[in-house]
Coordinates of C-alpha atoms and ligand atoms in Angstrom, one line a residue:
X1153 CA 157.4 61.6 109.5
X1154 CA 159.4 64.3 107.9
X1155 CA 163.2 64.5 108.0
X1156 CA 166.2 65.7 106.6
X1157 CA 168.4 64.2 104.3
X1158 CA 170.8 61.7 105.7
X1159 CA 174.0 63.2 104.3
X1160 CA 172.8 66.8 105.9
X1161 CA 175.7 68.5 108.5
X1162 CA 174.3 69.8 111.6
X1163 CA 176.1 72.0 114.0
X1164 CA 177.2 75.1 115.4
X1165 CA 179.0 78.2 114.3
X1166 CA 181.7 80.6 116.0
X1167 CA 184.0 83.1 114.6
X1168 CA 187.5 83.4 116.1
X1169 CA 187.5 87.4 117.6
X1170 CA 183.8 86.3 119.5
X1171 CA 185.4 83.1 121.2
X1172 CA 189.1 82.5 121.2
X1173 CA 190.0 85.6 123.5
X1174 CA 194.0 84.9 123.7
X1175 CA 194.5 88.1 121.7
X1176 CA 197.8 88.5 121.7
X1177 CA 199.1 85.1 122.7
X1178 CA 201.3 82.7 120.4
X1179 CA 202.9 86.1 118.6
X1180 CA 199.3 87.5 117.5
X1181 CA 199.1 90.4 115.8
X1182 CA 196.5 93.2 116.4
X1183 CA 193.2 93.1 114.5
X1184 CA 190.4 95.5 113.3
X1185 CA 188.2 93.4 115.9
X1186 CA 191.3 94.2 119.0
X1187 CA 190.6 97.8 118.5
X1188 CA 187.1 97.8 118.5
X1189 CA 186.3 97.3 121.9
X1190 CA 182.5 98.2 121.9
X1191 CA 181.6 96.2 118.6
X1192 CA 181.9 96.4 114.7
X1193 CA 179.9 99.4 114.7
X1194 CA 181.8 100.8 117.5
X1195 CA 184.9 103.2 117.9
X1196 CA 188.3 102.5 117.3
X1197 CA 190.1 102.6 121.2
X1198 CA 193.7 102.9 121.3
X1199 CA 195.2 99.3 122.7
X1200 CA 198.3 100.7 124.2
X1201 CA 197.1 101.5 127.0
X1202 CA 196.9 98.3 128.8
X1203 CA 192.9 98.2 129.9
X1204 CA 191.2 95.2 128.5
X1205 CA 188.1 94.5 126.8
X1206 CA 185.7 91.5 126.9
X1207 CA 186.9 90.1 123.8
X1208 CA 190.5 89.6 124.9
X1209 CA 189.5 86.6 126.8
X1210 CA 186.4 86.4 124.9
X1211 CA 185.4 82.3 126.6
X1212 CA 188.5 81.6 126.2
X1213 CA 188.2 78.7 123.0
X1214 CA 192.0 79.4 122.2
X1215 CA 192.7 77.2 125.4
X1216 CA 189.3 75.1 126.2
X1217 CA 188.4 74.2 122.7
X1218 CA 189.3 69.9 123.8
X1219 CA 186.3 70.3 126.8
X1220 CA 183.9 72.6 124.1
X1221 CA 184.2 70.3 120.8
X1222 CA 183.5 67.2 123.3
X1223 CA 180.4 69.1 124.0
X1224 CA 179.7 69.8 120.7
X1225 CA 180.0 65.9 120.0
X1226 CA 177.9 64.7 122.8
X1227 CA 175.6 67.1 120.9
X1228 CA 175.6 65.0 117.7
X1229 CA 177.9 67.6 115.7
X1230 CA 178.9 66.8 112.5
X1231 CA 180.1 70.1 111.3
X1232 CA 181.6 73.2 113.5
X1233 CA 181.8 76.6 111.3
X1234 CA 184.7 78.7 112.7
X1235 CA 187.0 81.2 111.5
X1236 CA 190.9 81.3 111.2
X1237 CA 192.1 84.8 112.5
X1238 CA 194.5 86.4 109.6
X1239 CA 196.6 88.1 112.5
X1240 CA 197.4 84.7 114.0
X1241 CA 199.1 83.8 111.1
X1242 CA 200.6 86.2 109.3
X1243 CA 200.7 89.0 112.6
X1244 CA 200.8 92.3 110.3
X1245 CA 199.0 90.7 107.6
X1246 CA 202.1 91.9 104.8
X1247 CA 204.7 88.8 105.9
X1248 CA 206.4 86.6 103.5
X1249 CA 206.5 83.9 106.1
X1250 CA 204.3 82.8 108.6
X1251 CA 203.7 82.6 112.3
X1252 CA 204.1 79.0 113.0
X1253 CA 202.8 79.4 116.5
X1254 CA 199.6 80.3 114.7
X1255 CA 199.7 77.2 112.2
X1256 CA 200.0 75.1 114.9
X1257 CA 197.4 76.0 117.0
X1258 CA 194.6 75.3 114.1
X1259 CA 196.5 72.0 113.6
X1260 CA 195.3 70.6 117.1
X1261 CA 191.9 72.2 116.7
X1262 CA 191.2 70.4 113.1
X1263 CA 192.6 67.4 115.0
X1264 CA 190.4 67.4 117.6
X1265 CA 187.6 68.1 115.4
X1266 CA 188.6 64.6 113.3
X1267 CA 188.3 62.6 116.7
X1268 CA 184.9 63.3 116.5
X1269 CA 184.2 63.1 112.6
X1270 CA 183.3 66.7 113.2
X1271 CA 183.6 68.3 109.3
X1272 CA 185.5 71.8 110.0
X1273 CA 183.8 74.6 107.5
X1274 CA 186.5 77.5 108.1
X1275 CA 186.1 80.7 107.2
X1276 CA 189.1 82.7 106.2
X1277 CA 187.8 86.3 107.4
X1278 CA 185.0 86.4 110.0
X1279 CA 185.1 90.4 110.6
X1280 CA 188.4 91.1 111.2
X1281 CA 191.5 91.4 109.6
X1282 CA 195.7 92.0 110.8
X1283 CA 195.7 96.0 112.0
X1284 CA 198.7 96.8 110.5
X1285 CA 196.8 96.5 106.6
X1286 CA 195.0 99.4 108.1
X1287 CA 197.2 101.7 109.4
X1288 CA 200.1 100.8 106.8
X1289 CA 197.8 100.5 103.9
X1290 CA 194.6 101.8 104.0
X1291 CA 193.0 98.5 104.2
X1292 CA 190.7 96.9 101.4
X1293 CA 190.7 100.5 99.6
X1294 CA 194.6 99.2 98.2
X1295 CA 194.7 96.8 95.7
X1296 CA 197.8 95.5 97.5
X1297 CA 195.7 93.7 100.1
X1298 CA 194.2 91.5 97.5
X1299 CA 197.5 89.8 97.5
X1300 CA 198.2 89.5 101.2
X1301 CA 194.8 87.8 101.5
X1302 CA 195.7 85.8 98.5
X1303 CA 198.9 84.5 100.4
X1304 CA 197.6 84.0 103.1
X1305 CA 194.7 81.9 102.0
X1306 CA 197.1 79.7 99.9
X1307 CA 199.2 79.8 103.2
X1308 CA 196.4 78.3 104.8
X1309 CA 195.1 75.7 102.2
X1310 CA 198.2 74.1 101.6
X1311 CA 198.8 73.4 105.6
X1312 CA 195.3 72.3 106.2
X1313 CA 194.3 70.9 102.7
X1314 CA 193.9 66.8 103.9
X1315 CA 191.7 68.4 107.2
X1316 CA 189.6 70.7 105.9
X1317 CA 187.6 70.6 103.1
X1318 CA 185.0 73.7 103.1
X1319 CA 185.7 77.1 103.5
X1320 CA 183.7 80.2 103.3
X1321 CA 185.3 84.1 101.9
X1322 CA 184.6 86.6 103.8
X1323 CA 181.4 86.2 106.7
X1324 CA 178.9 89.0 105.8
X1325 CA 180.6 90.7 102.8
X1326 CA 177.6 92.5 102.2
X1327 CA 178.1 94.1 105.5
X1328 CA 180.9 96.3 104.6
X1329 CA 178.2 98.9 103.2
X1330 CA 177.3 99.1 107.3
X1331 CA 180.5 99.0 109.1
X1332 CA 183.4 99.8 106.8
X1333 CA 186.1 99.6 109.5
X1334 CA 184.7 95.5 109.9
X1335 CA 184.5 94.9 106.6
X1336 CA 187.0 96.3 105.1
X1337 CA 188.6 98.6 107.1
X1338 CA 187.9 101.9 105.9
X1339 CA 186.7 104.6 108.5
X1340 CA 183.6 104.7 109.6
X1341 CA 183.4 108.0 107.0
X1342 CA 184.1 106.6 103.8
X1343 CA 182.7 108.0 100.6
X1344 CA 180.3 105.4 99.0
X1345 CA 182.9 105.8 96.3
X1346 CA 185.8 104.6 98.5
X1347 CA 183.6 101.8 100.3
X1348 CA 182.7 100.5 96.9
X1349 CA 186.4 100.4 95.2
X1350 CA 186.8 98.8 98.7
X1351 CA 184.5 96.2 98.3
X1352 CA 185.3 95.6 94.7
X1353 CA 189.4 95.0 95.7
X1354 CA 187.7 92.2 98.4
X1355 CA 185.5 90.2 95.6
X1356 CA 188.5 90.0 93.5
X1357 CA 190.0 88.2 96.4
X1358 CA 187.6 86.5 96.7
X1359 CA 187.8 85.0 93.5
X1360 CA 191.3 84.7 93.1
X1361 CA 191.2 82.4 96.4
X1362 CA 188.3 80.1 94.9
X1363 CA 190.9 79.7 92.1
X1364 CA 193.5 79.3 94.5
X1365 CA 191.6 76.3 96.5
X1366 CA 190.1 74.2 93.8
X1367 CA 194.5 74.3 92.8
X1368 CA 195.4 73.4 96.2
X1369 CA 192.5 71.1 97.5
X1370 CA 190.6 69.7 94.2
X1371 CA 188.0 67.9 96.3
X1372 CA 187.1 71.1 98.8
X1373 CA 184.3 73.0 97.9
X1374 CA 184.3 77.2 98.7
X1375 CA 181.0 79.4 99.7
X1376 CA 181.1 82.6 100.0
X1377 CA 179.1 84.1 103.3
X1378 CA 176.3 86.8 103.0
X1379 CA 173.8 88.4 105.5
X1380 CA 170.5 87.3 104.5
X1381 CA 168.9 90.6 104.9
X1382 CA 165.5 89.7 103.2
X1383 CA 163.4 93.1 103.0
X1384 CA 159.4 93.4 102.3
X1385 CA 157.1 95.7 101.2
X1386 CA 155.7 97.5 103.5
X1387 CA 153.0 97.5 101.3
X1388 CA 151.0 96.7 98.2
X1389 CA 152.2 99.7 96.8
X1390 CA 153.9 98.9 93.5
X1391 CA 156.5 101.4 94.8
X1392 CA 157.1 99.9 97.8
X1393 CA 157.1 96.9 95.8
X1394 CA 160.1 97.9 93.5
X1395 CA 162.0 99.6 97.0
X1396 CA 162.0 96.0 98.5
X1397 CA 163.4 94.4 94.8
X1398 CA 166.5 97.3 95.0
X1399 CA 166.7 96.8 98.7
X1400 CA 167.2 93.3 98.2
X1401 CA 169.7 93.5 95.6
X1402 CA 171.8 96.1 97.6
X1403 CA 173.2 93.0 99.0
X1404 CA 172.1 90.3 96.3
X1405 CA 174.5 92.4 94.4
X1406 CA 177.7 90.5 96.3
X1407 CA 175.9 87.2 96.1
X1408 CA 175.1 87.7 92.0
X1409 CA 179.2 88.6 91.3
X1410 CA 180.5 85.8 93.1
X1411 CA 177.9 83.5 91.6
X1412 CA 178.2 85.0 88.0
X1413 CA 181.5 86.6 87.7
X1414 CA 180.5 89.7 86.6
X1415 CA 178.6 92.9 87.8
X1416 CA 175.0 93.0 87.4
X1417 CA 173.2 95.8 85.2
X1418 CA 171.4 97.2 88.0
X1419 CA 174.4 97.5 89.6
X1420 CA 176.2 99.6 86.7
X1421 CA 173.3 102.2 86.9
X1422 CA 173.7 102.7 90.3
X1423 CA 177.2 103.4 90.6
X1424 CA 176.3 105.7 87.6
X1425 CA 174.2 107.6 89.4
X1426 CA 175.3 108.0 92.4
X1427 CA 178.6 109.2 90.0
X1428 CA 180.9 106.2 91.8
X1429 CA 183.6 105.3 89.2
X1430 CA 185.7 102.1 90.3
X1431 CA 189.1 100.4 89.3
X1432 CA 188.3 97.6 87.0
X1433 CA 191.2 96.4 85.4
X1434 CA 190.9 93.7 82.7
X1435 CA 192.4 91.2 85.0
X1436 CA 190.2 92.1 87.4
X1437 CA 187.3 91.0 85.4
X1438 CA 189.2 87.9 84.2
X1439 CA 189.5 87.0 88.2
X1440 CA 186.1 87.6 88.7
X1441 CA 184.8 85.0 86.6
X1442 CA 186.2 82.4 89.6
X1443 CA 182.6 81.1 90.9
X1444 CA 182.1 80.2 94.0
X1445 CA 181.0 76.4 94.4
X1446 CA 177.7 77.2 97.1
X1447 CA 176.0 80.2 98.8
X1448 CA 176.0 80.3 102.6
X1449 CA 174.1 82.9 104.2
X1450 CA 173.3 84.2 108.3
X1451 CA 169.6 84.8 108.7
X1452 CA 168.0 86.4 112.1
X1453 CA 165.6 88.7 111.1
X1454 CA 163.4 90.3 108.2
X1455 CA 162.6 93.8 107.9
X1456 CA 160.2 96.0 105.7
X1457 CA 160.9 99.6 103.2
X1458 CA 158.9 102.3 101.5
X1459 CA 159.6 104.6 99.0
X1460 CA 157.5 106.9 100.9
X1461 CA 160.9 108.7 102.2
X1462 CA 158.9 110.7 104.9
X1463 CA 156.9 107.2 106.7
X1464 CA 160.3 106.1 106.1
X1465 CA 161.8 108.4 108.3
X1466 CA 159.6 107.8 110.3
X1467 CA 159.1 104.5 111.3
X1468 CA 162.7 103.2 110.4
X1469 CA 164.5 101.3 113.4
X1470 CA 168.0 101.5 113.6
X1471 CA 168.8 97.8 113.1
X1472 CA 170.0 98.0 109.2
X1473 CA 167.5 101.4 109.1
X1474 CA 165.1 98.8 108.0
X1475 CA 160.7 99.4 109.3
X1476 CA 159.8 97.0 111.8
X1477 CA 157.3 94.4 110.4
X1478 CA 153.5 95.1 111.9
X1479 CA 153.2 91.0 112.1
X1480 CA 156.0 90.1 113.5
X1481 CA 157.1 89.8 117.2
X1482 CA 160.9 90.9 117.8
X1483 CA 163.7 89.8 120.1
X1484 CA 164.7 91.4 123.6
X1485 CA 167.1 93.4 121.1
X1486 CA 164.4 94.7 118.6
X1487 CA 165.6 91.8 115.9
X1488 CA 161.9 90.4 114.1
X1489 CA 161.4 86.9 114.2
X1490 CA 160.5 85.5 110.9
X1491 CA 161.0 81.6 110.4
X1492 CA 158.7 81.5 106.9
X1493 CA 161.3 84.3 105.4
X1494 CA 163.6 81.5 106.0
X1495 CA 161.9 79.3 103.3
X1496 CA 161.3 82.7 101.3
X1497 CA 164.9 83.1 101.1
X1498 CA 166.4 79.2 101.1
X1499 CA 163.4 79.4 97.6
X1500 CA 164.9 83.0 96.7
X1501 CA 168.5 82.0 96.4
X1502 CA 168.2 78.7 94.9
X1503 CA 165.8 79.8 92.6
X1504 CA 168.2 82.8 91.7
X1505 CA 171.5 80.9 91.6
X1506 CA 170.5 76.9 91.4
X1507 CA 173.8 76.6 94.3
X1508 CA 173.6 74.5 97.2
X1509 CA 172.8 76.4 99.9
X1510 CA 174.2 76.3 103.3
X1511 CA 172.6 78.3 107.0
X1512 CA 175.6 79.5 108.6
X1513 CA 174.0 81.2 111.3
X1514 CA 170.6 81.6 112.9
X1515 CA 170.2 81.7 117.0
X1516 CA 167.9 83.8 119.2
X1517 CA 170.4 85.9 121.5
X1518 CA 168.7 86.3 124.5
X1519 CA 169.5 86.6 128.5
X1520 CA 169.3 83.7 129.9
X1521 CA 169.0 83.5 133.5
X1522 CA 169.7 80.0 136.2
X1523 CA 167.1 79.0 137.8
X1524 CA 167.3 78.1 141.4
X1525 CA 167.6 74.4 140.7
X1526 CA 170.8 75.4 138.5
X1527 CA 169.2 74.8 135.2
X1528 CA 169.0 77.1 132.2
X1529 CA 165.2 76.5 130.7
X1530 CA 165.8 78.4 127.9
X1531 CA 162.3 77.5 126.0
X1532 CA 162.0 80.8 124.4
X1533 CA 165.3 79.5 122.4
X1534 CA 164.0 76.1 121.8
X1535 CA 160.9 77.7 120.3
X1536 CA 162.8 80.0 117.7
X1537 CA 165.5 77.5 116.4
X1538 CA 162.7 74.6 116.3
X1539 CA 160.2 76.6 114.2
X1540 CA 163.2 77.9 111.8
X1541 CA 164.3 74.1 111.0
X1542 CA 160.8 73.4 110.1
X1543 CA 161.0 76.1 107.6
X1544 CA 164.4 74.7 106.3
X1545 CA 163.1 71.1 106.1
X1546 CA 159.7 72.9 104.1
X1547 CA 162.7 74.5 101.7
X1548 CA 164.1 70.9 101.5
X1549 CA 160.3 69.2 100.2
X1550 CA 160.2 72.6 98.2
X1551 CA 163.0 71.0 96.1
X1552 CA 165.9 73.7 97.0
X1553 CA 169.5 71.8 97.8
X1554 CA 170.7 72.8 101.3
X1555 CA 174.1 71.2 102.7
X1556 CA 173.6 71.9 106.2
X1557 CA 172.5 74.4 109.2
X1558 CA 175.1 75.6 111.8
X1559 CA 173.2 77.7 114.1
X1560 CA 175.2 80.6 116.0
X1561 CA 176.9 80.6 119.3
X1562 CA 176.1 76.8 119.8
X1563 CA 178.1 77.6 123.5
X1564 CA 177.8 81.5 124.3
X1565 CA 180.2 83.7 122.7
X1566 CA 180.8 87.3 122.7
X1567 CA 178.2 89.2 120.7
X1568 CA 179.2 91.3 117.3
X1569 CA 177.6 93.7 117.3
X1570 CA 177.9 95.2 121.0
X1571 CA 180.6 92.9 122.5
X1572 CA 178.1 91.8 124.8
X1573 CA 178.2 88.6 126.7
X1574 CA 174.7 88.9 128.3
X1575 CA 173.2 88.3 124.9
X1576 CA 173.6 84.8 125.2
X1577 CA 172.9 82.4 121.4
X1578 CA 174.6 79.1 122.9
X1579 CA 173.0 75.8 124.1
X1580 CA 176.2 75.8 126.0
X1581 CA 176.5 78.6 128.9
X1582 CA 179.2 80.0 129.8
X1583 CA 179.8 82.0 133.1
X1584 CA 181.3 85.1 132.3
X1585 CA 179.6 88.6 132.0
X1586 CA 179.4 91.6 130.4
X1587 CA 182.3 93.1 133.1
X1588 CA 184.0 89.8 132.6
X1589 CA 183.5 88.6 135.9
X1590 CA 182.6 84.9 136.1
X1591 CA 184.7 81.7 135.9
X1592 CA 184.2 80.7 132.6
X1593 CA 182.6 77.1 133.3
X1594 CA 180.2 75.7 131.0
X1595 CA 177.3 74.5 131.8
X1596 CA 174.3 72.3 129.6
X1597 CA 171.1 74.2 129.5
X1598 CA 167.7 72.5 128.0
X1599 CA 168.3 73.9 124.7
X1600 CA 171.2 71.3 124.7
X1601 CA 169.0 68.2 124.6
X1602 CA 166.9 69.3 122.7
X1603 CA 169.4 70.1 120.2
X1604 CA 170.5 66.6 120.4
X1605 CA 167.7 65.1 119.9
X1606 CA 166.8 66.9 116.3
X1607 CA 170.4 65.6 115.6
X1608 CA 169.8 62.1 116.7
X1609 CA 166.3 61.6 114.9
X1610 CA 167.6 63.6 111.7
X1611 CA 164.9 66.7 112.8
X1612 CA 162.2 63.9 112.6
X1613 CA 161.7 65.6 116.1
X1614 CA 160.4 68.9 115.4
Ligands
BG6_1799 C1 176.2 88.0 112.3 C2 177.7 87.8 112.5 O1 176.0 89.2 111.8 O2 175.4 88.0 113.5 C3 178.2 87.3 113.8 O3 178.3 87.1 111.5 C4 177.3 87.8 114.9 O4 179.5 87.6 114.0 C5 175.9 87.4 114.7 O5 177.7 87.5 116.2 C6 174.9 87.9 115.7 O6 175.0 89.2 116.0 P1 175.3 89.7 117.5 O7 175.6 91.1 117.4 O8 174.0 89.4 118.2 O9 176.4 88.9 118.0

């Protein structure tokens, strides 16, 4: 009987502007994610107007976490991936001082974690960021932000340092090449140029806050957090075969400077060609050289490219402009389910980087529906989460070191990318819709048990 290693953390994953709703509550300040009403690749709404948005109330985790983390523990939990929201803390983002209301708040939700031995991993920017770095500063594209985000990290790791010992960067860096407001709050129009400097002003934070928490909490450990956006061939093509390799390393890139402290050649050509000249200063390059101590990653989907730029044009979906797979069966929203790519890349990275390795996020969002008994048989769910594990626990006998799996929206959150609460992820449901009608009572579907019961026999149940 196969299982998984004893000391391995099983769990869930949420990110603060998905589940805490409460937007402005305990003196919050506005974020990238309040005025983004239809999504990180939607427009920017102006919030003065008084109409709300699903996220506002999101399902409501700022004031139900007690009931949802006892779920999570009847589950078998031993980890729960969040994120802190910046804005609660420091409102405006450019503060000296902090919003104690905000401190306090994460207090009593590490505590109530600790009840239940439930390991916190926190993650200090999950796709959003205080509004007022945006429209004051320009966001990530001034240096200055580097140290906001600096003091605010050390802010935070000096308050929670004996109740939380893992913490992830930023969730998705590599995303910022997608949706620039998100990421790193640049319009939606930014030259590559300015996306870039950008990006480069957020891995020096990056580093300088790995230096700052193996100061500040010597036994913690720091990941950063990157979309695992593994890319074929489409086919034997030694073309397409070299597309996939740059394809790959567009967001390998992020991965290979916060692993190695330094840019990568392929890198240097690129920005070279495509005439991009960044702001590297010589303490920039000393900062960089703070590694991070593992790699997490989010993996949903694979997808394929040609360098055949007309069949690319072609057959390109719009889901990170990437060709639908001709093997692979895809999600009610188009995303191509691929467990085996999950061993691929679990292999990939460790073979790359020889870091421990942790899944951050995987889930199937789908509708679910309750039947007229009540229950939710979400089998379909079941299916997908059971046959990715098997691929982790393959990666495992394959010899790479993995810390953990939280799988995303372990109780139903608001979706990223639309703000959609119809596309459900959770073992948990949650009644509330798209037009946030509902009463937000949760509600175990048959995903739940099952979860448990991979917990319980250490996935000897798969
Ligand atoms: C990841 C994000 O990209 O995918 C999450 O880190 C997000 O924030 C998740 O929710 C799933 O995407 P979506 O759009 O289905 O919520």
């Amino acid at each position: 009987m196969k299982t998984f290693p004893t000391d391995f953390l099983w769990g869930g994953a949420i990110a603060a502007n998905q589940a805490e709703g409460a937007y402005l509550t305990d003196g919050k300040g506005l974020t990238t994610s309040d005025v983004q009403p239809n999504g990180i690749f939607g427009d920017v709404e102006n919030r003065t107007d008084g109409h709300e948005q699903i996220k506002d109330v999101a399902i409501d985790f700022y004031h139900r976490y007690p009931e949802d983390i006892s779920l999570f523990n009847e589950m078998g939990f031993t980890c729960l991936r969040t994120s802190i929201a910046w804005a609660r803390i420091f409102p405006k983002g450019d503060e000296q001082e902090p919003n104690e209301a905000g401190l306090a708040y994460y207090d009593a939700l590490f505590d109530e974690m600790a009840k239940y031995n439930i390991q916190p991993l926190i993650t200090l920017s999950h796709y959003e960021m205080p509004y007022h770095l945006v429209t004051e500063y320009g966001g990530w594209g001034n240096r200055k932000v580097i140290e906001f985000f600096e003091h605010y990290a050390r802010t935070v790791f000096e308050r929670y340092k004996d109740k939380v010992k893992l913490w992830l960067t930023f969730n998705e860096i590599n995303m910022s090449l997608h949706a620039p407001l998100t990421g790193v709050g640049l319009p939606a129009e930014s030259s590559k140029q300015a996306v870039y400097q950008a990006i480069h002003h957020q891995l020096v934070a990056s580093a300088r806050v790995v230096k700052a928490l193996h100061e500040i909490i010597p036994d913690g450990k720091i990941g950063n957090m990157l979309l695992g956006g593994l890319v074929y061939p489409l086919s034997a093509k030694p073309d397409d075969v070299l597309e996939a390799l740059k394809e790959n390393r567009s967001w390998l890139f992020f991965g290979d400077v916060q692993c190695r402290g330094a840019y990568p050649g392929y890198m240097k050509r690129f920005f070279k060609e495509n005439n991009i000249q960044l702001d590297v200063t010589e303490q920039d390059k000393l900062d960089l050289k703070n590694c991070i101590d593992f790699i997490s990653f989010s993996y949903y989907m694979t997808g394929c490219v040609t360098a055949d730029k007309e069949e690319y044009e072609k057959k390109r979906g719009n889901i990170l402009s990437m060709i639908p797979n001709p093997h692979l069966q895809s999600s009610e929203w188009g995303w191509q389910i691929d467990p085996v790519g999950l061993r691929t890349i679990l292999n990939m990275l460790w073979d790359r980087y020889q870091k421990p390795l942790f899944i951050v996020e995987n889930g199937l969002g789908a509708k679910d529906v309750i039947n007229q008994d009540g229950e939710i048989i979400d089998d379909y769910r079941i299916e997908y989460i059971n046959d990715h594990l098997v691929q982790v626990r393959e990666a495992i006998e394959d010899g790479v070191e993995v810390m953990g799996y939280t799988s995303w929206g372990p109780i139903d959150i608001v979706s990223a990318s639309k703000a959609e609460l119809s596309k459900r992820y959770g073992f948990i449901y949650v009644d509330r819709n798209d037009q946030g009608e509902g009463t937000l009572e949760r509600k175990r579907k048959k995903s739940f048990f099952w979860y448990q019961d991979v917990i319980q026999s250490h996935g000897a149940s798969l």
